Amino acid sequence: GVTGNPIQRAEVLVEGTALTTFTRVDGRYELTDVPAGSQTVRARVLGFSSTTLDVTILAGQAATAQFELREEIFSLDAVVVTGLPTAGRRRELGSSLNQIQMSDVDLQPVQSLETLLQASGPGISSFINQGQVGASGRLQLRGATSVSQGNEPLVYIDGVRLSTQRTPAAAAFDGRNTRVSGFSWNDINPSDIDRVEVIKGAAATSLYGTEASGGVIQIFTKRGTSGRPQWQFSITQGGNFWPRPSSVIQQHPTSLDIDVIKRTGHVQRLSGSVRGGTPDLDYFFSASGTDENGIVDTQFSKHWTVSGNFGINLFEGMTFRLTNTYTHRRTRQVADGNNRYGYMLNVLRVGKGYYADNRDQSWVLEQEYFNDLDTFLGGGNLEYSHGDFKHSFRVGLHHMESANSGYQPYGWHLNPLGTISQRRFQNRLITAEYAGTYERNLSSTIRSTFSVGGQLFDERQLDVRANGRDFPGPGEHTVASAALTDAYESRIREVNAGFFVQEMIGIHDRLFLTAGIRLDGNSSFGEDYAFQLYPKFSVSYVVSDMEAWPDWWNTFRIRGAVGTAGKAPGAFDATRTWNPIAANDGEAGLTPGNIGNPDLGPEKTLEIEGGFDADLFDARLNVEFTYYDATTTDALFSVRPIPSEGWLNTQLENVGELRSKGIELSLNGVVLDTKKFNWAVGTALTTTDSKIVDMGGAAPFGVGRNQEIREGYAPPSFFVTTVTNPDELADPIFSDEPQYAGDTFPSTTMNFTTDISFGPVTLSGLGELVNGGHMVNAVAYLNTIRNVWPGCSEAQALGSGLLQAAESDGNAPLPRKCAPSRIQFCDTVCDRYQPDQSHGLHRYRSRVAPIEWSRRTGLA
């Protein structure tokens, strides 16, 4: 509603001219040199409806225009940046866009930017497959559009592109690692963020070109304001805990060391900021520190960050903004996953591990795995407006450097002489871009906005590793003090450059037609591959601006877009490479590596999307709906060359085709709104149907444990050997070929939010529900094949007596999970290593025993 309070930093402009300004702290503003005559003046700001007034200006006299802006859940006149060459209004965008105002969610239980996005709206999924502190998952917008080049979106912070490279997991000398990787954007303090914009799919990201088919996320940090300094401090306290062991662990409540080692890890975060400035200079400074402890005694992650943003009005029409953020994180991790040094792998062996009849597995925690990550993000943006022209020049740097160490001390159980591993990883991404816009009225009802620009990205990566083993004795050691050492070094540089043009026609400020094209070149393309074109077209029509539209239906807009974006191959995928080797007596040699392909180009994703946005009942209910259909052609699949040519490794080729389609629906509303009580709720539904349409003659290939790329199935899907007679009193019969067992990624996702306010007290909650995805429990699998998995042991013990009873009485009921074929299957797998005959598949978020996981997916 309208509160009567002054609004700061609202943009006030005279339509049809370049005259624009922003309101001060008290809500006042001033525009000079306004031409005499009748003028239309517009006021707009994020989170409020846009308002116009017709003002008559008399020569030599001042005029007053006072605006009342109404707060809205959804505003078509909100200023947006993502998906447009320069800042524009949401009503002009033909694609769906999620805009998250941090002022709307700052009271919600948000631990990181990743968890905020995960529950913020439709079409956004986060896949987190481990729970150690300092770790991050992988974000995916809509369905899969690539099987080899990843599906993560591009990420920008204040217009500077972030590298999507993750820090490598800390590892032991032999490569067995902690299964924990980090992503630098999770180090951003949520308190420093002003808003987030998310666009999904190729139809919305054509202007971003190569590497943008997975969508784009833009993060905008807070800026200074004109006026006295404003201080803000916050303290967060919490804990990480494992509330209840799974049913497998409960079978042996006194025999697992996990109840001795696990703990409730204390979490605290301190942050503070100050903002202020004058009309010509504004500033924002912030600092924060986080100390987080994990559920296992040795786990911790300590993080601090400092930021500084400045804005300067150099002269009329020209502004310069500088943003800088530096972060440091030190994390101690625990070896985990399906490796012999892993914590859970050994704890869940119930006294049948490397120490016979000893259930104390604390020796696992004597290893030391550390990750130190330093990140700098800086950018400068120069904007200049003159008449109908607007120009933006931007440069930025994202530098990430991590140091990993893995250490097994002298006298350690599995490697008595000790080992050490050191790894240094650097990634530097430079951004340079220009965007120019010429905006003018073609007539009293038609407005043209023509944009042109270009971008350059230069990314370099350095990876250096050194390993050592066998120390001469106890003490503090380095790699140089080990008897046996080895080293590895890798350097990669990739350059991407693009040029774009776009024309948008606005008719009656109601109908918007947009057409654009981008031309891209990339250093990873084959030498004979030219440039790649990415066209787009979109339409947006605000139906509710018609005069006859009913008052109770505040806003209704229909929109549609079609466009193309891409995914580039890897740095050396198009190049013929050779692998160095050490032959007999240490002589240097070469073996064939990558065969190379001079015609190798990017994957191309063509997407069509359409939908509507609606506000009803005085903006108490907001509805957004989108249908999308994306087809990726020239998909990069692994193809095995003819062996007689001497090349045995697979080569990426542009031979495949895959398709992803689905719907996105969000509902946000105010249930009750009184002076003392307010209740707002929101929900979002996403469905995704992805499928490999054509493999171009390539044979099915694996991309993970039991995960394969096969024609006609979602990318990737699980294929496993199954028991075809699980309920018979007979020996198990196994399928001849691996059978489809489920998709990797969920097909349905639902998000929920709620905010309940009682005067100054607000209770907030958010959550997510997913269905249809699966993952592998490799710990259960490896322990089962070694006859040390509790679930299998129970089935064997129960089955032995039940089988005797069933044989003596043919009518005696036999529990499903203890049918002889299942019991004998467990015996077979536990006695002999048969890797294709036992798989711990389970659905996301499920907390059931592995024997039940198998039953749910049709396995023994």
PDB file of C-alpha atoms in Angstrom, residues 167-181 331 333-336 339 341 367-371 403-408 415 419-424 463 465-468 479:
ATOM      1  CA  THR A 167      38.081 -25.589  -5.791  1.00  0.00           C
ATOM      2  CA  PRO A 168      39.477 -29.132  -6.004  1.00  0.00           C
ATOM      3  CA  ALA A 169      38.767 -31.461  -3.102  1.00  0.00           C
ATOM      4  CA  ALA A 170      41.646 -32.036  -0.682  1.00  0.00           C
ATOM      5  CA  ALA A 171      43.178 -35.431  -1.442  1.00  0.00           C
ATOM      6  CA  ALA A 172      45.653 -38.017  -0.229  1.00  0.00           C
ATOM      7  CA  PHE A 173      48.845 -38.842  -2.139  1.00  0.00           C
ATOM      8  CA  ASP A 174      47.085 -41.499  -4.254  1.00  0.00           C
ATOM      9  CA  GLY A 175      44.201 -39.244  -5.329  1.00  0.00           C
ATOM     10  CA  ARG A 176      41.578 -40.530  -2.889  1.00  0.00           C
ATOM     11  CA  ASN A 177      39.862 -37.307  -1.838  1.00  0.00           C
ATOM     12  CA  THR A 178      37.422 -35.869   0.677  1.00  0.00           C
ATOM     13  CA  ARG A 179      34.603 -35.534  -1.873  1.00  0.00           C
ATOM     14  CA  VAL A 180      34.218 -31.860  -0.883  1.00  0.00           C
ATOM     15  CA  SER A 181      34.544 -29.041  -3.395  1.00  0.00           C
ATOM     16  CA  THR A 331      38.324 -25.526   6.006  1.00  0.00           C
ATOM     17  CA  GLN A 333      37.585 -31.667   5.886  1.00  0.00           C
ATOM     18  CA  VAL A 334      37.092 -35.338   6.650  1.00  0.00           C
ATOM     19  CA  ALA A 335      37.853 -38.072   4.145  1.00  0.00           C
ATOM     20  CA  ASP A 336      34.528 -39.457   3.026  1.00  0.00           C
ATOM     21  CA  ASN A 339      37.459 -44.669  -0.533  1.00  0.00           C
ATOM     22  CA  TYR A 341      40.269 -43.659   4.036  1.00  0.00           C
ATOM     23  CA  GLN A 367      44.381 -37.741   8.831  1.00  0.00           C
ATOM     24  CA  GLU A 368      44.544 -34.015   8.096  1.00  0.00           C
ATOM     25  CA  TYR A 369      42.840 -32.489   5.046  1.00  0.00           C
ATOM     26  CA  PHE A 370      42.828 -28.701   4.701  1.00  0.00           C
ATOM     27  CA  ASN A 371      41.576 -26.309   2.044  1.00  0.00           C
ATOM     28  CA  ALA A 403      45.828 -24.444  -1.406  1.00  0.00           C
ATOM     29  CA  ASN A 404      44.958 -28.031  -0.512  1.00  0.00           C
ATOM     30  CA  SER A 405      46.908 -30.385   1.714  1.00  0.00           C
ATOM     31  CA  GLY A 406      46.458 -34.006   2.657  1.00  0.00           C
ATOM     32  CA  TYR A 407      48.569 -35.568   5.409  1.00  0.00           C
ATOM     33  CA  GLN A 408      48.734 -39.056   6.891  1.00  0.00           C
ATOM     34  CA  ASN A 415      50.201 -46.193   5.505  1.00  0.00           C
ATOM     35  CA  THR A 419      52.159 -39.635   3.153  1.00  0.00           C
ATOM     36  CA  ILE A 420      51.688 -35.995   2.128  1.00  0.00           C
ATOM     37  CA  SER A 421      50.008 -34.198  -0.769  1.00  0.00           C
ATOM     38  CA  GLN A 422      50.082 -30.493  -1.674  1.00  0.00           C
ATOM     39  CA  ARG A 423      48.044 -28.819  -4.409  1.00  0.00           C
ATOM     40  CA  ARG A 424      47.930 -25.219  -5.627  1.00  0.00           C
ATOM     41  CA  ASP A 463      47.026 -26.493 -11.326  1.00  0.00           C
ATOM     42  CA  ARG A 465      50.401 -30.886  -7.426  1.00  0.00           C
ATOM     43  CA  ALA A 466      53.196 -32.547  -5.472  1.00  0.00           C
ATOM     44  CA  ASN A 467      52.969 -35.838  -3.564  1.00  0.00           C
ATOM     45  CA  GLY A 468      55.286 -37.677  -1.243  1.00  0.00           C
ATOM     46  CA  VAL A 479      56.931 -33.166   0.367  1.00  0.00           C
TER      47      VAL A 479
END
